[in-house]
Structure formats: C-alpha cells, structure tokens
Short mmCIF file of C-alpha atoms and ligand atoms in Angstrom, two decimals:
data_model
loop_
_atom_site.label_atom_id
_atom_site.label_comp_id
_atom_site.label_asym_id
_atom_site.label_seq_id
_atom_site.Cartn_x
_atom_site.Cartn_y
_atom_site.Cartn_z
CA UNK Z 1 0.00 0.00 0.00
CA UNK Z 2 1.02 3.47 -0.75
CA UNK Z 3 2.47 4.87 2.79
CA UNK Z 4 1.60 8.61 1.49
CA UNK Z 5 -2.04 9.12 2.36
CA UNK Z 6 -3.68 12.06 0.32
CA UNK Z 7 -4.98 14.92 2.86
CA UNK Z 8 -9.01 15.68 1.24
CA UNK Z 9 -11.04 18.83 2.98
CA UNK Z 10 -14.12 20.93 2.45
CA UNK Z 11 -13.46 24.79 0.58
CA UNK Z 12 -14.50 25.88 4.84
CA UNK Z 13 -11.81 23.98 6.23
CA UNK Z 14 -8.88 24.75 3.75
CA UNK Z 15 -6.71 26.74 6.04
CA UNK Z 16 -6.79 24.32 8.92
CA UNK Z 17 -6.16 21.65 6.22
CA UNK Z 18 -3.40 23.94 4.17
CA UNK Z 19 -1.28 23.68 7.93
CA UNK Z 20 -1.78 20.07 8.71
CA UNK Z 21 -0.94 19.38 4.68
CA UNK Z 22 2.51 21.61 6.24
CA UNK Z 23 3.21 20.00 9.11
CA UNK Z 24 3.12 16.66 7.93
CA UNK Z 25 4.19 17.06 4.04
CA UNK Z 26 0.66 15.12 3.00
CA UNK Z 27 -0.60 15.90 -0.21
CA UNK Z 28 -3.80 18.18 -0.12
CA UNK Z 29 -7.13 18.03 -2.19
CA UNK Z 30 -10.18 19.98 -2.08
CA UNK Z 31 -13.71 18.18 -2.01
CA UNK Z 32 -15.75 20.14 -4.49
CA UNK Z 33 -19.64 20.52 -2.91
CA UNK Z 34 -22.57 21.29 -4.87
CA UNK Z 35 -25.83 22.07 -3.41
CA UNK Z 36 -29.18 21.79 -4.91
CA UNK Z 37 -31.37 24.05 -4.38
CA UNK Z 38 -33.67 21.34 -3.04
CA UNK Z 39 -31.03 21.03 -0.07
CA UNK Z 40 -29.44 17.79 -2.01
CA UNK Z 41 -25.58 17.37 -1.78
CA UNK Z 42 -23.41 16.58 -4.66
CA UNK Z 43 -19.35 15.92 -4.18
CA UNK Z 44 -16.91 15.43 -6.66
CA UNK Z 45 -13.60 13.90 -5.52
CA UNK Z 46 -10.50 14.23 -7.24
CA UNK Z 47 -10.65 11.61 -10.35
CA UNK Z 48 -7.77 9.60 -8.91
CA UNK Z 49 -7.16 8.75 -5.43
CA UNK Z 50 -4.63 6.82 -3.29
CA UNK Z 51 -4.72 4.21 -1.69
CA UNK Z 52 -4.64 5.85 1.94
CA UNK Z 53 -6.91 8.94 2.30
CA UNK Z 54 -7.35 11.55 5.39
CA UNK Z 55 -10.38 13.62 5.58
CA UNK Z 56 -10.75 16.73 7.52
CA UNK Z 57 -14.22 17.33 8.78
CA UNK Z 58 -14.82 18.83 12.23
CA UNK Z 59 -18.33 18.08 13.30
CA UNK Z 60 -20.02 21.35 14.16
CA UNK Z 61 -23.61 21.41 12.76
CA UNK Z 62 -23.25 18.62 11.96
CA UNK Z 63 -26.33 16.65 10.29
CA UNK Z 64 -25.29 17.64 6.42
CA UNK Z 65 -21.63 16.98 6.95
CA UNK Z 66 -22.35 13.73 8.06
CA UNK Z 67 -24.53 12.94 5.21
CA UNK Z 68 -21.19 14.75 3.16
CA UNK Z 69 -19.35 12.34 4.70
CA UNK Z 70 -21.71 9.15 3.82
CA UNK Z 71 -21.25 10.14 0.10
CA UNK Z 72 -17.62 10.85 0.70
CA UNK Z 73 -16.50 7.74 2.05
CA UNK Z 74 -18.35 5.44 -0.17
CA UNK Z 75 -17.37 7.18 -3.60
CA UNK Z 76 -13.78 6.76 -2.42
CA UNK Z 77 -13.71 3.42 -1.58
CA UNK Z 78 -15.42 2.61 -5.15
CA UNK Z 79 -12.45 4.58 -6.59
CA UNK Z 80 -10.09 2.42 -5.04
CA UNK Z 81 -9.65 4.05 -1.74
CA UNK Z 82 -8.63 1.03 1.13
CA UNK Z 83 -7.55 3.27 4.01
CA UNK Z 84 -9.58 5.93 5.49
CA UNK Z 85 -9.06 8.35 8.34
CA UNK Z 86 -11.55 10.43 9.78
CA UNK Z 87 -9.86 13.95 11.14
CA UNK Z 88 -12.82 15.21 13.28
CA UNK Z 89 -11.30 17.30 15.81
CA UNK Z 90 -14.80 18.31 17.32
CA UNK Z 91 -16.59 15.11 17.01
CA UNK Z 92 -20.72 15.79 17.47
CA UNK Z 93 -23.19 13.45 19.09
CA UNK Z 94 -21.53 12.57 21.82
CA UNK Z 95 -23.41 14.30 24.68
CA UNK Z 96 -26.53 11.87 24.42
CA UNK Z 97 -25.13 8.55 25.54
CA UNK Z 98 -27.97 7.01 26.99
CA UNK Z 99 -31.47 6.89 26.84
CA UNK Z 100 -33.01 9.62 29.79
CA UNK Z 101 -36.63 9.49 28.99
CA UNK Z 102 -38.19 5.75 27.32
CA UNK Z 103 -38.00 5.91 23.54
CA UNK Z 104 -34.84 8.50 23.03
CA UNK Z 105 -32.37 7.82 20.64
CA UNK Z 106 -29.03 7.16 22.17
CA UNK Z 107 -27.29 9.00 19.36
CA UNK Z 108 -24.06 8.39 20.53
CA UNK Z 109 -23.98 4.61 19.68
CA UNK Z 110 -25.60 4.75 16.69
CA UNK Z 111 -23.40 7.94 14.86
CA UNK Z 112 -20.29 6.44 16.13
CA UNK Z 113 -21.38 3.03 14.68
CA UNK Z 114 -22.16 5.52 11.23
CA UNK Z 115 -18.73 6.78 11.49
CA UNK Z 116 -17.08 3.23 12.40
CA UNK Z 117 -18.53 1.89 9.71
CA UNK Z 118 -17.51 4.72 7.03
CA UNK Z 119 -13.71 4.60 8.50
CA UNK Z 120 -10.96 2.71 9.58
CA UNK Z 121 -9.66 5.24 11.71
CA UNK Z 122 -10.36 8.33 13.61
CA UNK Z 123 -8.53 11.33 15.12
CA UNK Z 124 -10.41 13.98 17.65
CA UNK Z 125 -9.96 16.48 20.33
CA UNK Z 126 -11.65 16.02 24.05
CA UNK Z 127 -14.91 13.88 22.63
CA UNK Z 128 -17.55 14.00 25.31
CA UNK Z 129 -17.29 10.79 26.77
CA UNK Z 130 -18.88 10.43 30.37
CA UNK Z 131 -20.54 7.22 30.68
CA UNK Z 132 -18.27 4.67 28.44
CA UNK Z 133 -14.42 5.05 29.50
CA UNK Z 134 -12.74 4.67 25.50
CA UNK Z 135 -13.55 6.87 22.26
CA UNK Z 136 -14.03 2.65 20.65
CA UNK Z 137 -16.78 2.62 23.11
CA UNK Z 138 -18.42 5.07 21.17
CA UNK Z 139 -16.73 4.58 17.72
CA UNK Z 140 -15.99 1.05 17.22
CA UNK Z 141 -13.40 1.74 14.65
CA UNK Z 142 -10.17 0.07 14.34
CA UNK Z 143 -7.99 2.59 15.44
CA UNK Z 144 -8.61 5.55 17.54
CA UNK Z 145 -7.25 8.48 18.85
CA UNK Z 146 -7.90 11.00 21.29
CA UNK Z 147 -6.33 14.66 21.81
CA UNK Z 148 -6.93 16.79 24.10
CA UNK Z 149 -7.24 20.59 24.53
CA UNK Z 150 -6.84 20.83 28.39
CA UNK Z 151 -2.84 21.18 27.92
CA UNK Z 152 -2.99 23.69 25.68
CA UNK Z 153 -5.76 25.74 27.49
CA UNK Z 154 -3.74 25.11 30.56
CA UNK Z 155 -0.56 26.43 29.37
CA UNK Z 156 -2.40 29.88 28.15
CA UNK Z 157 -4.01 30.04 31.65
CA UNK Z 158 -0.72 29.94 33.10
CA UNK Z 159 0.14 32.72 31.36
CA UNK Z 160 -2.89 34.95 31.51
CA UNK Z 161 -3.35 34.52 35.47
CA UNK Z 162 -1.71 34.56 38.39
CA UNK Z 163 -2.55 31.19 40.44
CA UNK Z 164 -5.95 30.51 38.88
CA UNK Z 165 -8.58 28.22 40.21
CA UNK Z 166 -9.39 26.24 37.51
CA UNK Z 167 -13.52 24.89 37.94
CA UNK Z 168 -15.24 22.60 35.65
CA UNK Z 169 -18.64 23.48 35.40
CA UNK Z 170 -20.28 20.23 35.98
CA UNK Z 171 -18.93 16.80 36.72
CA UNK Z 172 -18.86 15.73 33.03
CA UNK Z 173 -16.01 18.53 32.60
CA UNK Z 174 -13.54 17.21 35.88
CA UNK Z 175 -11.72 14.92 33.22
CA UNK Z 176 -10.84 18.26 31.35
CA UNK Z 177 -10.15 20.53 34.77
CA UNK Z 178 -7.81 17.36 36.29
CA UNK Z 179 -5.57 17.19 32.73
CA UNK Z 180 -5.28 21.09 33.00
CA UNK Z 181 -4.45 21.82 36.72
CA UNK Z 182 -2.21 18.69 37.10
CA UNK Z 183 0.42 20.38 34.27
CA UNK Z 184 0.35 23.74 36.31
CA UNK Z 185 -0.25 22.77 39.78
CA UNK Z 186 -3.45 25.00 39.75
CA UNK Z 187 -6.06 24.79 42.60
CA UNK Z 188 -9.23 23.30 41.06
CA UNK Z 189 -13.10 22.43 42.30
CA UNK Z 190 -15.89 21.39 40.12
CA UNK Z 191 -19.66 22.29 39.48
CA UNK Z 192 -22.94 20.13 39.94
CA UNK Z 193 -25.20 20.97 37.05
CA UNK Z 194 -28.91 19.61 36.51
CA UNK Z 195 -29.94 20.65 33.38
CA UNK Z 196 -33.45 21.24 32.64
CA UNK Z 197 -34.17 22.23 28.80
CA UNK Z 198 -31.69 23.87 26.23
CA UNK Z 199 -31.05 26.94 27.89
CA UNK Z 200 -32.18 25.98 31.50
CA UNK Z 201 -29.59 25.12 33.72
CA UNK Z 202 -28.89 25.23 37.50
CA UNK Z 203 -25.07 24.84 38.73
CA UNK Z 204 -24.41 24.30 42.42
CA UNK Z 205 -21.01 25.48 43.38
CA UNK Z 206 -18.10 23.52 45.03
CA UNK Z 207 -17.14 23.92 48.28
CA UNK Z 208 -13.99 25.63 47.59
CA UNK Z 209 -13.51 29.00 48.73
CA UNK Z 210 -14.07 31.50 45.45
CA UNK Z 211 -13.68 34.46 47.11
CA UNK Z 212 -10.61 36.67 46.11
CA UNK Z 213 -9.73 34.59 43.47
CA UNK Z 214 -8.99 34.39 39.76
CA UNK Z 215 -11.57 31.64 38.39
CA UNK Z 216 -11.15 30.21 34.85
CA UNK Z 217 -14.35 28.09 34.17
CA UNK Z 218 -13.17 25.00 32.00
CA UNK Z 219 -15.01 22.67 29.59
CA UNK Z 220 -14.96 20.72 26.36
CA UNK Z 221 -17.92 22.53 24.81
CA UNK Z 222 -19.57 25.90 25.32
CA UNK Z 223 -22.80 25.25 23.45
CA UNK Z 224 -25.49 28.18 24.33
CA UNK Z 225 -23.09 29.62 26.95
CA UNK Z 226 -25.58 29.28 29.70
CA UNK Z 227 -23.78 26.54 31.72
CA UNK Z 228 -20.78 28.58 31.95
CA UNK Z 229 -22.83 32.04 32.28
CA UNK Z 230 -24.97 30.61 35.15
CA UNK Z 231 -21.47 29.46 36.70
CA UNK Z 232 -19.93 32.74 36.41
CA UNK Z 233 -22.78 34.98 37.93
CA UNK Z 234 -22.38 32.61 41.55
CA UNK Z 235 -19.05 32.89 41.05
CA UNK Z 236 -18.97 36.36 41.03
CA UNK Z 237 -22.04 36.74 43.82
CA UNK Z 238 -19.25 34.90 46.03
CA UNK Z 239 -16.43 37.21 45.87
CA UNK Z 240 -14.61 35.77 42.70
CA UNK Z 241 -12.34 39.03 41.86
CA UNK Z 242 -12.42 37.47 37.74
CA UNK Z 243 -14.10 34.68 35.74
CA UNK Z 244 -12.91 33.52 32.25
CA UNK Z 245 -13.74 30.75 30.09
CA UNK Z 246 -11.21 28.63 28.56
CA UNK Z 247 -13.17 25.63 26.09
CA UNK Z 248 -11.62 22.92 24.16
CA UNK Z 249 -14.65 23.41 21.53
CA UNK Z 250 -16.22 27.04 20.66
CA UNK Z 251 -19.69 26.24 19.13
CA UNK Z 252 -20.91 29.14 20.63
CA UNK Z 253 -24.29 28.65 19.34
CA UNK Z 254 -27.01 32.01 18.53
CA UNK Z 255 -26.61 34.55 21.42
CA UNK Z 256 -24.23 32.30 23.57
CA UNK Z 257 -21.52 35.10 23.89
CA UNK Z 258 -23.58 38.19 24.47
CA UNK Z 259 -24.85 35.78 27.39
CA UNK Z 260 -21.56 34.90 28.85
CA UNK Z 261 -20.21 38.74 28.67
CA UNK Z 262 -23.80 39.48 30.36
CA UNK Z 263 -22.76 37.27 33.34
CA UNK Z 264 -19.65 38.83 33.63
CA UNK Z 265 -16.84 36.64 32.04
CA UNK Z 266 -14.03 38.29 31.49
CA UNK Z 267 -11.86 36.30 28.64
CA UNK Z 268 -12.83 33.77 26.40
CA UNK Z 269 -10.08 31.08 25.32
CA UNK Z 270 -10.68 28.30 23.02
CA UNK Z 271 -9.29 25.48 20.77
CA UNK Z 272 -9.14 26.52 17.19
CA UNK Z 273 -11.08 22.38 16.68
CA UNK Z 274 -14.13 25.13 15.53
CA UNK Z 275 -12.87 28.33 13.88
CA UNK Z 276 -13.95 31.15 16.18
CA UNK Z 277 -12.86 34.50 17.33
CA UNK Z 278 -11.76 33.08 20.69
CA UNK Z 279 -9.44 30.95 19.68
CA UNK Z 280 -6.53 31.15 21.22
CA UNK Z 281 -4.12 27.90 20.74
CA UNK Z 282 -3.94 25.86 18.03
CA UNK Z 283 -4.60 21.77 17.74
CA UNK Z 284 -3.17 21.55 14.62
CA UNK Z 285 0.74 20.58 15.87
CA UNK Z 286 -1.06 17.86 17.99
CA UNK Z 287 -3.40 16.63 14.72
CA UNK Z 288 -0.18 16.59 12.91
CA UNK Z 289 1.30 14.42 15.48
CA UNK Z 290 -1.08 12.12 15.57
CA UNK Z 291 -1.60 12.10 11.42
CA UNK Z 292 2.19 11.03 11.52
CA UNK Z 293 2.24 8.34 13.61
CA UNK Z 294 -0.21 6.80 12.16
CA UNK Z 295 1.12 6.90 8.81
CA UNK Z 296 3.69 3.82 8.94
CA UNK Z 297 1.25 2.10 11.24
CA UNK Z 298 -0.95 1.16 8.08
CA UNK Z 299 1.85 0.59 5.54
C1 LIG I 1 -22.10 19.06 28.67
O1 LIG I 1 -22.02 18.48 29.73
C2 LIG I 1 -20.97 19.87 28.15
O2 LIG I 1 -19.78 19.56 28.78
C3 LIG I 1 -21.24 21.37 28.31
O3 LIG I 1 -21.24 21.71 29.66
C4 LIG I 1 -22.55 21.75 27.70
O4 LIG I 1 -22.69 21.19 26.43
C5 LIG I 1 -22.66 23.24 27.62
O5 LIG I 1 -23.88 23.56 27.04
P1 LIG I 1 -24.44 25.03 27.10
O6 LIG I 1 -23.34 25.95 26.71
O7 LIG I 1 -25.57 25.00 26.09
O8 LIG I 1 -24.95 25.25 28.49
#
C-alpha cells in the first residue's frame, strides 16, 4: 500500500487543512460541494485517489456533513480508496449517551457506529465521553485516537493569570479541569449541574472558597453559553475578583456570547477544533502528530 495518504477537505476547512498538509508534508485536495437548491448534496472527488486517504471534517452542525461524509467515504472506496481516516477534531453526538426518557435515541452509539462503519480510523480532540471510558466505546473503529485541549488551554491560563482556580462546570467537565491543573499545579473544584431544557440550567457550586480569586471556568464545549454564564454569575455573587472561560470546543451557538459577557466573564479562550474569534491555541501541531504516527502504522 502506498504509505503517502492524500490529505481531502471541504473549501471551509482549507486553512486548517493547508497547515496540517505543512506540518506533515501530505498531499492536499479539495472536495468540491454542490448544493441543490432542493437542499441535495453533490461531491466530486479528485478523479484519482490513493490508496490511503485523510479527511478533515470537524463536526459542528453537523447533520449535512455527516450525510457529506456518507457520500464521501463510499465514492472513495469505489475509486479504489482502502484506508480511510476520519480527522474530526470536534466530534458531534456525543453528549446523548444514553437513553433519559423511554423511547430517546441514544445518538451516541448509533453515529459512532455511522462513522465506524464509514472509516478505519479516527482522530479527535476532548470527545464528550462520560458514561463509556474509551472513544471505541463510542466509535468502534479500528484505530482511535484521542487529543486533548486541556494542555494547551492550561498552558495559556498559566500565562494569563496569576494562580488561577481552575472549575469545571459540571462533573462531566472534571476529566478536562484534572488534565489542566495537574500540568500547572493549579487549585481546582468542580460544578454540579442539573440541566433542565436547552437553555435551562442550575449549577451548584463547590465547596472551595471563590472568594478573592482568579476563576477560569473549564469545559470541552460551550454550546449556548448558559452553563458557563450561570457558573460565572455565583461565582462572582461569592467574591470571585475574575471569571474567564477557557473551552476545548467554541460552538458558541445564537446569542451564547452576548450571554456569557452578560454574566460577567471576562476572557474567552478556546481550541481553534471550531474556527472562532476566541481561539486562542492551536490543535493543529497535535493533529499533525497524531496524522504522523499513524502513517507507517498502516503501511
Ligand atoms: C455538557 O455536559 C458539556 O460539557 C457542556 O457543559 C454543555 O454542552 C454546555 O452547554 P451550554 O453551553 O448550552 O450550556
């Protein structure tokens, strides 16, 4: 088999793919997209492909690009395509992983079994994994591999503020806040969150004492920004002299900022896994990484 995979992307993900193509001296294609005006999806691959392919998707809104990536996968395995790795460095879905009212879909398990079954293996950044322990769990694909953010954000914080107290702002995120505060020694305490619709959340602080300190408010996703908003306000109410956000993946969804700045966060830090204003450190050396080390693996 060719060792050289070809690098493939989307026209909205060129740059990020233009720097990985850099960093690891793949080859790099463009996907060309039509659509109808019925909503319908055409793609046109490049008329000759390699063996081993890499594909560059991350997964925010997600429900065309995975359909993009249905038509994708199986047009380039009927032009010959044998190897294929799935680059999603914000990988959707993952937050419903199990049923919580009778009849719900556990989306989860059944878009990682989509992707699994499109690829043979997958790279991503902090995937929301509470419940099941391993990204297979999820994604039953051959070979996976999991990045994470927290170092990076961590390493900013450390710059940015003078002994921080890192929170997560629910248990889900105390993976994320562990990773971070371990590398700099910073204090840490997490949230309790019960959520109760989209934009209805109630967070119960930690015990830790807030007061007087710097507070960075760290998670994998800020969706609608109310978790993190409804965080910083008690914060703040108990004597917190600052509260910034530092978030491995910036979806940032309708009014989510305004909301945050309303609450009185400070900063906003993110991964650049979603291209947004915020970002602030970069995943690409660590996709990179990851793309390389694969590459004689599958030779
Ligand atoms: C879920 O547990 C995630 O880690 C985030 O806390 C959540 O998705 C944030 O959602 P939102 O910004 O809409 O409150």
């Amino acid at each position: 088999m060719n060792p050289k995979p070809l690098l493939l992307c989307f026209e909205d993900e060129l740059e990020t793919a233009a720097r990985i193509a850099r960093a690891t001296e793949l080859d790099l294609a463009t996907i060309a997209r039509h659509r109808f005006p019925d909503g319908e999806i055409k793609l046109r691959l490049p008329a000759v492909l390699p063996e081993r392919l890499v594909i560059l998707r991350t997964l925010s809104n997600p429900n065309e690009k995975l359909i993009e990536l249905l038509l994708l996968a199986q047009t380039a395995r009927l032009q010959g395509a044998r190897h294929l790795t799935l680059v999603a460095p914000y990988l959707a879905y993952m937050r419903q992983d199990m049923a919580f009212h009778p009849g719900e879909a556990i989306s989860q398990r059944i878009i990682g079994r989509f992707l699994a079954d499109l690829f043979d293996a997958l790279v991503t950044v902090d995937p929301h994994l509470h419940r099941v322990a391993t990204l297979q769990e999820a994604v039953p694909v051959a070979n996976a591999v999991v990045l994470s953010g927290a170092s990076l954000l961590s390493d900013l914080i450390a710059t940015r503020r003078q002994q921080p107290l890192l929170l997560g702002p629910d248990e889900e995120s105390a993976q994320w806040v562990a990773l971070a505060a371990a590398r700099h020694g910073f204090d840490t305490g997490v949230c309790r969150k019960v959520r109760h619709g989209d934009q209805a959340v109630e967070v119960t602080l930690p015990t830790v004492a807030v007061s007087g300190r710097q507070v960075v408010l760290l998670d994998d996703v800020v969706s609608t920004g109310h978790t993190v908003a409804r965080a910083a306000r008690l914060l703040l109410a108990a004597g917190a002299v600052s509260v910034d956000v530092a978030v491995t993946h910036a979806l940032f969804v309708g009014d989510a900022l305004p909301v945050i700045r309303q609450a009185g966060v400070g900063e906003v830090w993110s991964t650049d896994s979603i291209k947004h204003p915020s970002n602030a450190v970069s995943i690409v050396p660590g996709l990179a990484q990851a793309l390389l080390a694969q590459i004689p693996a599958a030779t």
